[in-house]
PDB file of C-alpha atoms in Angstrom:
ATOM      1  CA  MET A   1      45.469 -85.723 -55.019  1.00  0.00           C
ATOM      2  CA  THR A   2      49.280 -85.845 -55.984  1.00  0.00           C
ATOM      3  CA  TYR A   3      51.181 -87.672 -54.031  1.00  0.00           C
ATOM      4  CA  PRO A   4      54.859 -86.486 -53.792  1.00  0.00           C
ATOM      5  CA  LEU A   5      57.539 -88.562 -55.830  1.00  0.00           C
ATOM      6  CA  LYS A   6      59.664 -89.440 -52.481  1.00  0.00           C
ATOM      7  CA  PHE A   7      56.727 -91.014 -51.002  1.00  0.00           C
ATOM      8  CA  ARG A   8      56.165 -93.337 -54.224  1.00  0.00           C
ATOM      9  CA  GLN A   9      59.304 -93.587 -54.509  1.00  0.00           C
ATOM     10  CA  HIS A  10      59.353 -95.392 -50.960  1.00  0.00           C
ATOM     11  CA  LEU A  11      56.618 -97.158 -51.019  1.00  0.00           C
ATOM     12  CA  LEU A  12      57.926 -99.284 -54.176  1.00  0.00           C
ATOM     13  CA  LYS A  13      61.250 -99.597 -52.436  1.00  0.00           C
ATOM     14  CA  VAL A  14      59.277-101.029 -49.196  1.00  0.00           C
ATOM     15  CA  ARG A  15      56.960-102.923 -51.436  1.00  0.00           C
ATOM     16  CA  GLU A  16      60.440-104.647 -53.119  1.00  0.00           C
ATOM     17  CA  GLU A  17      62.262-104.944 -50.089  1.00  0.00           C
ATOM     18  CA  GLU A  18      59.601-106.899 -48.015  1.00  0.00           C
ATOM     19  CA  GLY A  19      58.106-108.632 -51.085  1.00  0.00           C
ATOM     20  CA  LEU A  20      54.781-107.430 -50.349  1.00  0.00           C
ATOM     21  CA  THR A  21      51.938-108.260 -53.104  1.00  0.00           C
ATOM     22  CA  TYR A  22      50.240-104.877 -54.913  1.00  0.00           C
ATOM     23  CA  ALA A  23      47.360-105.465 -53.028  1.00  0.00           C
ATOM     24  CA  GLU A  24      48.893-105.878 -49.381  1.00  0.00           C
ATOM     25  CA  THR A  25      50.989-102.744 -50.160  1.00  0.00           C
ATOM     26  CA  ALA A  26      48.215-100.927 -51.013  1.00  0.00           C
ATOM     27  CA  ARG A  27      46.225-101.680 -48.389  1.00  0.00           C
ATOM     28  CA  CYS A  28      49.236-101.373 -45.877  1.00  0.00           C
ATOM     29  CA  PHE A  29      49.903 -97.384 -47.257  1.00  0.00           C
ATOM     30  CA  HIS A  30      45.932 -96.890 -47.426  1.00  0.00           C
ATOM     31  CA  ILE A  31      45.744 -96.255 -51.351  1.00  0.00           C
ATOM     32  CA  GLY A  32      44.175 -97.392 -54.460  1.00  0.00           C
ATOM     33  CA  LEU A  33      45.491-100.337 -55.830  1.00  0.00           C
ATOM     34  CA  SER A  34      45.527 -99.071 -59.586  1.00  0.00           C
ATOM     35  CA  SER A  35      47.305 -96.015 -58.612  1.00  0.00           C
ATOM     36  CA  LEU A  36      49.660 -98.469 -57.011  1.00  0.00           C
ATOM     37  CA  MET A  37      50.219-100.395 -60.391  1.00  0.00           C
ATOM     38  CA  ARG A  38      50.294 -97.260 -62.085  1.00  0.00           C
ATOM     39  CA  TRP A  39      53.381 -95.854 -59.676  1.00  0.00           C
ATOM     40  CA  VAL A  40      55.380 -99.509 -60.877  1.00  0.00           C
ATOM     41  CA  GLU A  41      55.262 -98.086 -64.563  1.00  0.00           C
ATOM     42  CA  LYS A  42      55.923 -94.723 -64.427  1.00  0.00           C
ATOM     43  CA  PRO A  43      56.642 -93.086 -60.980  1.00  0.00           C
ATOM     44  CA  ASP A  44      57.180 -89.933 -61.910  1.00  0.00           C
ATOM     45  CA  ALA A  45      54.196 -87.795 -61.121  1.00  0.00           C
ATOM     46  CA  VAL A  46      52.035 -86.629 -64.639  1.00  0.00           C
ATOM     47  CA  LYS A  47      52.036 -83.131 -64.845  1.00  0.00           C
ATOM     48  CA  LYS A  48      48.529 -81.347 -65.722  1.00  0.00           C
ATOM     49  CA  ARG A  49      47.666 -81.818 -69.340  1.00  0.00           C
ATOM     50  CA  HIS A  50      47.070 -78.883 -71.421  1.00  0.00           C
ATOM     51  CA  ARG A  51      45.156 -79.818 -74.641  1.00  0.00           C
ATOM     52  CA  GLN A  52      46.609 -77.608 -77.666  1.00  0.00           C
ATOM     53  CA  SER A  53      43.205 -76.304 -78.864  1.00  0.00           C
ATOM     54  CA  ARG A  54      42.149 -76.822 -82.538  1.00  0.00           C
ATOM     55  CA  ILE A  55      41.256 -73.588 -83.950  1.00  0.00           C
ATOM     56  CA  ASP A  56      43.138 -70.718 -84.846  1.00  0.00           C
ATOM     57  CA  ARG A  57      42.442 -67.591 -83.078  1.00  0.00           C
ATOM     58  CA  GLU A  58      43.189 -65.379 -85.748  1.00  0.00           C
ATOM     59  CA  GLU A  59      41.229 -67.529 -87.963  1.00  0.00           C
ATOM     60  CA  LEU A  60      38.400 -67.947 -85.617  1.00  0.00           C
ATOM     61  CA  THR A  61      38.431 -63.717 -85.268  1.00  0.00           C
ATOM     62  CA  LYS A  62      37.920 -63.339 -89.324  1.00  0.00           C
ATOM     63  CA  ASP A  63      35.154 -65.998 -88.982  1.00  0.00           C
ATOM     64  CA  VAL A  64      33.031 -64.029 -86.570  1.00  0.00           C
ATOM     65  CA  GLU A  65      34.087 -60.710 -88.445  1.00  0.00           C
ATOM     66  CA  LEU A  66      32.668 -62.055 -91.791  1.00  0.00           C
ATOM     67  CA  TYR A  67      29.711 -64.063 -89.855  1.00  0.00           C
ATOM     68  CA  PRO A  68      28.485 -62.233 -86.722  1.00  0.00           C
ATOM     69  CA  ASP A  69      24.878 -63.567 -86.926  1.00  0.00           C
ATOM     70  CA  ASP A  70      25.740 -67.246 -87.633  1.00  0.00           C
ATOM     71  CA  TYR A  71      24.539 -69.744 -84.208  1.00  0.00           C
ATOM     72  CA  GLN A  72      27.577 -71.462 -82.393  1.00  0.00           C
ATOM     73  CA  TYR A  73      26.619 -74.431 -83.940  1.00  0.00           C
ATOM     74  CA  GLU A  74      27.016 -73.370 -87.446  1.00  0.00           C
ATOM     75  CA  ARG A  75      30.041 -71.762 -86.896  1.00  0.00           C
ATOM     76  CA  ALA A  76      31.568 -75.119 -85.412  1.00  0.00           C
ATOM     77  CA  ARG A  77      30.282 -77.236 -87.930  1.00  0.00           C
ATOM     78  CA  ARG A  78      32.469 -74.997 -90.421  1.00  0.00           C
ATOM     79  CA  PHE A  79      35.734 -75.167 -87.630  1.00  0.00           C
ATOM     80  CA  GLY A  80      34.972 -78.947 -88.183  1.00  0.00           C
ATOM     81  CA  MET A  81      34.275 -79.158 -83.931  1.00  0.00           C
ATOM     82  CA  ARG A  82      31.556 -78.938 -81.273  1.00  0.00           C
ATOM     83  CA  THR A  83      29.371 -76.320 -80.346  1.00  0.00           C
ATOM     84  CA  ARG A  84      30.805 -76.343 -76.271  1.00  0.00           C
ATOM     85  CA  GLY A  85      34.004 -75.918 -77.815  1.00  0.00           C
ATOM     86  CA  MET A  86      33.292 -73.407 -80.217  1.00  0.00           C
ATOM     87  CA  CYS A  87      31.519 -71.732 -77.314  1.00  0.00           C
ATOM     88  CA  ASP A  88      35.092 -72.262 -75.031  1.00  0.00           C
ATOM     89  CA  ALA A  89      37.088 -70.352 -77.961  1.00  0.00           C
ATOM     90  CA  LEU A  90      34.957 -67.708 -78.176  1.00  0.00           C
ATOM     91  CA  ARG A  91      35.039 -66.884 -74.598  1.00  0.00           C
ATOM     92  CA  ARG A  92      38.586 -67.507 -74.417  1.00  0.00           C
ATOM     93  CA  LEU A  93      38.567 -64.825 -77.696  1.00  0.00           C
ATOM     94  CA  GLY A  94      36.759 -62.368 -75.442  1.00  0.00           C
ATOM     95  CA  ILE A  95      34.047 -62.684 -77.745  1.00  0.00           C
ATOM     96  CA  SER A  96      30.284 -62.660 -76.101  1.00  0.00           C
ATOM     97  CA  ARG A  97      26.864 -63.158 -77.801  1.00  0.00           C
ATOM     98  CA  LYS A  98      25.089 -59.535 -78.531  1.00  0.00           C
ATOM     99  CA  LYS A  99      22.240 -57.874 -79.358  1.00  0.00           C
ATOM    100  CA  LYS A 100      21.811 -55.955 -82.925  1.00  0.00           C
ATOM    101  CA  LEU A 101      21.285 -52.445 -82.928  1.00  0.00           C
ATOM    102  CA  GLN A 102      19.912 -52.574 -86.146  1.00  0.00           C
ATOM    103  CA  HIS A 103      17.207 -55.308 -87.711  1.00  0.00           C
ATOM    104  CA  PRO A 104      18.583 -56.153 -91.005  1.00  0.00           C
ATOM    105  CA  LYS A 105      15.261 -55.131 -92.967  1.00  0.00           C
ATOM    106  CA  ALA A 106      14.956 -51.951 -91.851  1.00  0.00           C
ATOM    107  CA  ASP A 107      14.393 -48.825 -94.277  1.00  0.00           C
ATOM    108  CA  GLU A 108      13.875 -45.185 -92.965  1.00  0.00           C
ATOM    109  CA  GLN A 109      12.301 -43.955 -96.035  1.00  0.00           C
ATOM    110  CA  ALA A 110       9.631 -46.210 -95.990  1.00  0.00           C
ATOM    111  CA  ARG A 111       9.655 -46.025 -91.983  1.00  0.00           C
ATOM    112  CA  LYS A 112       8.723 -42.149 -92.753  1.00  0.00           C
ATOM    113  CA  ILE A 113       6.475 -42.749 -95.205  1.00  0.00           C
ATOM    114  CA  PHE A 114       4.246 -45.371 -92.869  1.00  0.00           C
ATOM    115  CA  ALA A 115       4.244 -42.328 -90.007  1.00  0.00           C
ATOM    116  CA  GLU A 116       3.032 -39.797 -92.822  1.00  0.00           C
ATOM    117  CA  LYS A 117       0.032 -41.893 -93.439  1.00  0.00           C
ATOM    118  CA  ILE A 118      -0.774 -42.613 -90.047  1.00  0.00           C
ATOM    119  CA  LYS A 119      -0.695 -38.932 -89.310  1.00  0.00           C
ATOM    120  CA  GLN A 120      -2.835 -38.255 -92.560  1.00  0.00           C
ATOM    121  CA  TYR A 121      -5.909 -41.037 -90.832  1.00  0.00           C
ATOM    122  CA  GLN A 122      -5.397 -39.494 -87.647  1.00  0.00           C
ATOM    123  CA  ALA A 123      -5.796 -36.061 -89.131  1.00  0.00           C
ATOM    124  CA  ALA A 124      -8.941 -37.078 -91.724  1.00  0.00           C
ATOM    125  CA  ASP A 125     -10.604 -38.845 -87.778  1.00  0.00           C
ATOM    126  CA  LYS A 126     -10.301 -42.357 -89.237  1.00  0.00           C
ATOM    127  CA  PRO A 127      -9.227 -44.997 -86.641  1.00  0.00           C
ATOM    128  CA  ILE A 128      -6.313 -47.075 -87.008  1.00  0.00           C
ATOM    129  CA  ILE A 129      -6.262 -50.677 -86.459  1.00  0.00           C
ATOM    130  CA  TYR A 130      -3.391 -52.766 -85.865  1.00  0.00           C
ATOM    131  CA  ILE A 131      -3.684 -56.803 -86.518  1.00  0.00           C
ATOM    132  CA  ASP A 132      -0.551 -58.702 -85.849  1.00  0.00           C
ATOM    133  CA  GLU A 133      -0.254 -61.293 -89.083  1.00  0.00           C
ATOM    134  CA  SER A 134       3.417 -62.131 -88.407  1.00  0.00           C
ATOM    135  CA  GLY A 135       3.184 -65.843 -87.301  1.00  0.00           C
ATOM    136  CA  PHE A 136       6.572 -68.157 -87.760  1.00  0.00           C
ATOM    137  CA  ALA A 137       8.728 -66.982 -91.130  1.00  0.00           C
ATOM    138  CA  VAL A 138      11.263 -68.799 -92.869  1.00  0.00           C
ATOM    139  CA  ASP A 139      13.210 -65.594 -93.393  1.00  0.00           C
ATOM    140  CA  MET A 140      12.657 -64.269 -89.903  1.00  0.00           C
ATOM    141  CA  PRO A 141      15.695 -62.302 -88.849  1.00  0.00           C
ATOM    142  CA  ARG A 142      18.381 -63.394 -86.015  1.00  0.00           C
ATOM    143  CA  CYS A 143      18.183 -60.932 -83.517  1.00  0.00           C
ATOM    144  CA  HIS A 144      21.867 -61.577 -81.803  1.00  0.00           C
ATOM    145  CA  GLY A 145      24.892 -61.919 -83.568  1.00  0.00           C
ATOM    146  CA  TYR A 146      28.698 -62.138 -82.055  1.00  0.00           C
ATOM    147  CA  CYS A 147      31.784 -59.850 -81.878  1.00  0.00           C
ATOM    148  CA  LEU A 148      34.416 -58.701 -79.404  1.00  0.00           C
ATOM    149  CA  THR A 149      33.448 -57.207 -76.232  1.00  0.00           C
ATOM    150  CA  GLY A 150      33.086 -53.404 -75.702  1.00  0.00           C
ATOM    151  CA  GLN A 151      32.280 -53.683 -79.601  1.00  0.00           C
ATOM    152  CA  ARG A 152      28.861 -53.303 -81.128  1.00  0.00           C
ATOM    153  CA  CYS A 153      27.481 -55.780 -83.149  1.00  0.00           C
ATOM    154  CA  TYR A 154      26.101 -55.471 -87.190  1.00  0.00           C
ATOM    155  CA  GLY A 155      24.636 -58.119 -88.217  1.00  0.00           C
ATOM    156  CA  LYS A 156      24.264 -59.350 -91.892  1.00  0.00           C
ATOM    157  CA  GLN A 157      21.674 -62.429 -92.703  1.00  0.00           C
ATOM    158  CA  ASP A 158      18.036 -61.960 -92.722  1.00  0.00           C
TER     159      ASP A 158
END
């Protein structure tokens, strides 16, 4: 809570006129001792601080367009800031995390060929068995990216 300037000036005037110590004045007016000592040096109320953003909006927008599927920590490292700050900057710009519409390794031609092979096996009455051997790959694609709210996200990294 910020005390009004008139109250602060009145309190300091009473302290001077009656010759009270800091502790006595603080006890009399039911305020904190550190607040009183701060007011003696600077009686005006401190205005709310607005931190300047260290990041250029156009530069961040361009970075999101160039690298839509980078993680926040990678983007923050490029801009020399923390991940939390990058999260706030992206939110201020209206950029949100989205699922990509297409897998980066998707190949429509290969998909059609595979579908034809499956149809041939089914026509020949051969059993089709699927085995999952994917595990974890180093080149695993990133399935989320960042872009402006209301727009689609297309990734560039595997």
